[in-house]
Every structure is written in structure tokens, then in C-alpha cells.
Short mmCIF file of C-alpha atoms in Angstrom, two decimals:
data_model
loop_
_atom_site.label_atom_id
_atom_site.label_comp_id
_atom_site.label_asym_id
_atom_site.label_seq_id
_atom_site.Cartn_x
_atom_site.Cartn_y
_atom_site.Cartn_z
CA ALA H 763 5.26 156.28 -3.62
CA VAL H 764 1.46 155.52 -3.65
CA MET H 765 0.80 158.72 -1.62
CA GLN H 766 2.91 160.78 -3.96
CA PHE H 767 1.13 159.32 -6.93
CA ILE H 768 -2.27 160.09 -5.43
CA PHE H 769 -1.57 163.55 -3.99
CA ALA H 770 0.65 165.06 -6.65
CA PRO H 771 -2.33 166.24 -8.76
CA VAL H 772 -4.10 167.44 -5.59
CA LEU H 773 -1.13 169.52 -4.34
CA GLY H 774 -0.76 170.84 -7.92
CA LYS H 775 -4.33 172.02 -7.97
CA ILE H 776 -3.87 173.60 -4.54
CA SER H 777 -0.65 175.36 -5.65
CA ASP H 778 -2.57 176.84 -8.57
CA ILE H 779 -4.99 178.27 -6.11
CA TYR H 780 -2.83 179.41 -3.20
CA GLY H 781 0.59 179.61 -4.85
CA ARG H 782 3.65 177.43 -5.17
CA LYS H 783 5.62 178.69 -2.11
CA PRO H 784 2.98 177.70 0.54
CA VAL H 785 2.67 174.19 -0.96
CA ILE H 786 6.32 173.68 -0.94
CA LEU H 787 6.56 174.94 2.63
CA PHE H 788 3.74 172.53 3.56
CA GLY H 789 5.74 169.68 1.95
CA LEU H 790 8.85 170.59 3.95
CA MET H 791 6.97 170.94 7.23
CA GLY H 792 5.13 167.67 6.59
CA ALA H 793 8.38 165.86 5.87
CA CYS H 794 9.87 167.15 9.12
CA ILE H 795 6.81 166.05 11.08
CA ALA H 796 6.79 162.79 9.37
CA PHE H 797 10.50 162.12 10.31
CA LEU H 798 9.89 163.23 13.88
CA ILE H 799 6.95 160.72 14.12
CA PHE H 800 8.98 158.04 12.59
CA GLY H 801 11.86 158.63 14.99
CA LEU H 802 9.63 158.65 18.06
CA ALA H 803 7.30 155.96 17.02
CA ASN H 804 6.79 153.08 19.54
CA GLN H 805 4.05 151.24 17.57
CA LEU H 806 3.88 149.84 14.11
CA TRP H 807 0.93 151.82 12.89
CA LEU H 808 2.79 155.03 13.74
CA LEU H 809 5.60 154.01 11.40
CA PHE H 810 3.17 153.43 8.62
CA ALA H 811 1.31 156.60 9.31
CA SER H 812 4.63 158.64 9.28
CA ARG H 813 5.56 157.16 5.93
CA MET H 814 2.20 157.93 4.48
CA LEU H 815 2.55 161.60 5.81
CA ALA H 816 6.03 161.62 4.18
CA GLY H 817 4.70 160.44 0.93
CA LEU H 818 1.95 163.07 0.97
CA SER H 819 4.48 165.76 1.88
CA ASN H 820 6.93 164.56 -0.88
CA ALA H 821 4.08 164.78 -3.44
CA ASN H 822 5.05 168.48 -3.68
CA ILE H 823 7.97 167.54 -6.04
CA SER H 824 5.88 168.32 -9.03
CA VAL H 825 4.95 171.74 -7.53
CA ALA H 826 8.64 172.50 -7.01
CA GLN H 827 9.31 171.50 -10.62
CA ALA H 828 6.50 173.72 -11.80
CA TYR H 829 7.89 176.66 -9.65
CA LEU H 830 11.40 176.18 -11.25
CA ALA H 831 9.81 176.26 -14.68
CA GLU H 832 7.88 179.46 -13.81
CA ILE H 833 11.18 181.09 -12.59
CA TYR H 834 13.12 179.95 -15.70
CA LEU H 835 10.44 181.32 -18.01
CA SER H 836 9.81 184.52 -16.08
CA LYS H 837 10.65 187.94 -17.31
CA ASP H 838 13.47 188.22 -14.63
CA TRP H 839 15.23 185.13 -15.97
CA VAL H 840 14.81 186.04 -19.62
CA GLU H 841 16.60 189.35 -18.79
CA HIS H 842 19.41 187.01 -17.66
CA ASP H 843 20.29 187.76 -14.07
CA TYR H 844 23.60 186.09 -14.59
CA GLN H 845 25.27 187.73 -11.61
CA LYS H 846 22.92 185.92 -9.25
CA ALA H 847 23.39 182.68 -11.16
CA ILE H 848 27.24 183.09 -10.78
CA THR H 849 26.90 183.61 -7.12
CA TYR H 850 24.72 180.46 -6.65
CA LEU H 851 26.91 178.36 -8.98
CA ARG H 852 29.93 179.43 -7.04
CA LEU H 853 28.41 178.36 -3.75
CA ALA H 854 27.44 175.01 -5.25
CA ALA H 855 30.81 174.57 -6.97
CA ASP H 856 32.49 175.20 -3.67
CA GLN H 857 30.58 172.22 -2.29
CA ASP H 858 32.10 170.01 -5.00
CA LEU H 859 28.90 169.84 -7.25
CA ALA H 860 30.31 168.99 -10.64
CA SER H 861 27.39 170.31 -12.63
CA ALA H 862 27.76 173.74 -11.06
CA GLN H 863 31.41 173.61 -11.83
CA TYR H 864 30.61 172.70 -15.44
CA ASN H 865 28.12 175.63 -15.67
CA LEU H 866 30.62 178.05 -14.38
CA GLY H 867 32.95 177.01 -16.96
CA TYR H 868 30.29 177.42 -19.59
CA MET H 869 29.48 180.93 -18.35
CA TYR H 870 33.15 182.04 -18.45
CA GLN H 871 33.36 180.50 -21.88
CA LYS H 872 30.45 182.50 -23.22
CA GLY H 873 30.99 185.67 -21.08
CA LEU H 874 27.73 185.43 -19.30
CA GLY H 875 27.76 187.62 -16.32
CA VAL H 876 31.51 187.48 -16.14
CA THR H 877 34.35 188.56 -18.39
CA PHE H 878 35.07 186.03 -21.21
CA ASN H 879 38.06 183.97 -20.11
CA PRO H 880 38.90 180.73 -21.81
CA VAL H 881 41.50 179.73 -19.27
CA ILE H 882 39.14 180.03 -16.28
CA SER H 883 36.47 178.30 -18.36
CA LEU H 884 38.72 175.49 -19.06
CA MET H 885 39.81 175.30 -15.38
CA TRP H 886 36.17 174.92 -14.17
CA ILE H 887 35.19 172.45 -16.91
CA ASN H 888 38.46 170.49 -16.11
CA ILE H 889 37.47 170.41 -12.40
CA ALA H 890 34.01 169.08 -13.39
CA ALA H 891 35.72 166.41 -15.59
CA ILE H 892 38.03 165.45 -12.68
CA ASN H 893 34.85 165.11 -10.60
CA LYS H 894 33.56 162.60 -13.20
CA TYR H 895 30.94 164.86 -14.84
CA GLU H 896 30.52 163.24 -18.25
CA LYS H 897 29.34 166.35 -20.16
CA ALA H 898 32.42 168.17 -19.00
CA LYS H 899 34.67 165.54 -20.46
CA GLU H 900 32.93 165.94 -23.82
CA THR H 901 33.16 169.66 -23.72
CA LEU H 902 36.99 169.87 -23.10
CA ASN H 903 37.83 169.08 -26.61
CA TYR H 904 35.42 171.59 -27.93
CA ILE H 905 36.91 174.49 -25.77
CA ILE H 906 40.42 173.51 -26.63
CA SER H 907 39.59 173.52 -30.36
CA GLU H 908 38.25 177.08 -29.95
CA MET H 909 41.56 178.47 -28.70
CA THR H 910 44.05 179.76 -31.15
CA SER H 911 47.02 177.32 -31.76
CA ILE H 912 49.62 179.87 -30.33
CA GLU H 913 47.96 180.17 -27.00
CA THR H 914 46.48 176.69 -26.69
CA GLY H 915 49.48 174.93 -25.09
CA LYS H 916 50.09 177.65 -22.48
CA ASN H 917 46.35 177.95 -21.75
CA ILE H 918 45.76 174.34 -21.29
CA ALA H 919 48.74 173.88 -19.04
CA HIS H 920 47.75 176.98 -17.04
CA ALA H 921 44.16 175.87 -16.70
CA ASN H 922 45.29 172.42 -15.57
CA ARG H 923 47.50 173.93 -12.92
CA LEU H 924 44.79 176.23 -11.74
CA ALA H 925 42.22 173.34 -11.58
CA HIS H 926 44.54 171.12 -9.46
CA GLN H 927 45.51 174.04 -7.19
CA CYS H 928 41.83 174.88 -6.78
CA ILE H 929 40.88 171.32 -5.81
CA LYS H 930 43.92 171.22 -3.51
CA ASN H 931 42.71 174.35 -1.66
CA ASN H 932 39.16 172.92 -1.38
CA TYR H 933 37.90 175.45 -3.92
CA LYS H 934 39.21 178.55 -1.98
CA ASP H 935 40.78 181.34 -4.14
CA CYS H 936 39.74 179.88 -7.46
CA SER H 937 40.05 182.51 -10.07
#
């Protein structure tokens, strides 16, 4: 933690000069080397040195955050490359990441990169709620209130069936 505290500004300045990606790659390589040294160490000082190297390498977290901010604020993101986002969110949702499942539901609810579909939206947000994502639990009532009263009962039941079927099939063939 001390090494991260000391070297985060240093790596930030280096990333301003040489770019974010090389510094992030340096951090990944440094972490790999640190873990290798830690695993092969036969003396106490090597353990401490490897942890110091790991701390220095992990100081790149602020660089990674800056890189994400730049991507988010870039022209490409402002133009809303939703199709790419859907692809990545789907991969993360398949790995049982509840926040990705929630975001997929949101994108279906708003029609961002996909066709507007309240049932599929409700299905993904329901899956996120089942996986204990608190924001999803809060959003379920809002989505249900947006549906018309005639279709609400059928849509909710259909979305619940789809959600349980999707979970049962390990997120394969989810609509």
C-alpha cells in the first residue's frame, strides 16, 4: 500500500508522457514478475522485495482509471458504440456478473444498441436481482410500472420464466 501511495503519482506522470497502455502493461508484467519472485523466494528479503515490486506495479490502478475515463469521454464513446457494449456485457453476463446483467436489462429497456424489449429487459434485471444486485431489485418495480396494465401480468410471468430458464441453462440461449 505504501508503494502504491508513493508511485501512483509517478506512474501517472509517466503515463502522461508515454501513454496509458505502456504503463498498464508495465504494471501487469511487474505483478507477474512479483508473484513469480514471491513463489520462488527462499529468503525473507526476497518476499519483501516481491511485495514491494507488486505494490509498485499495482500503483498503475490510477492510470487504468484515467484510461477508462478517457475512453468514456472520447468521441467514439459519445457516438454510442452500443453494439460493442452489448457484446462485452453479454460476455460478462454469461460469467454471472450481476452488474452486467443489470446493464443489459437497462439497454433493452431503453433500446440502446438493441430493439426495445421490456420482457427481455425485465428478464435480465430479474436475473441480476436473483444474483443479489441491489440496484436491480430497486429497478424491477420501476420497469413493471412502465408496462401497460393489460400486458403486465403476462410479461412479468414470461420474463420470470425466461430468467429462471436462462439461469438453469447457465446463461446459454438467453434471448
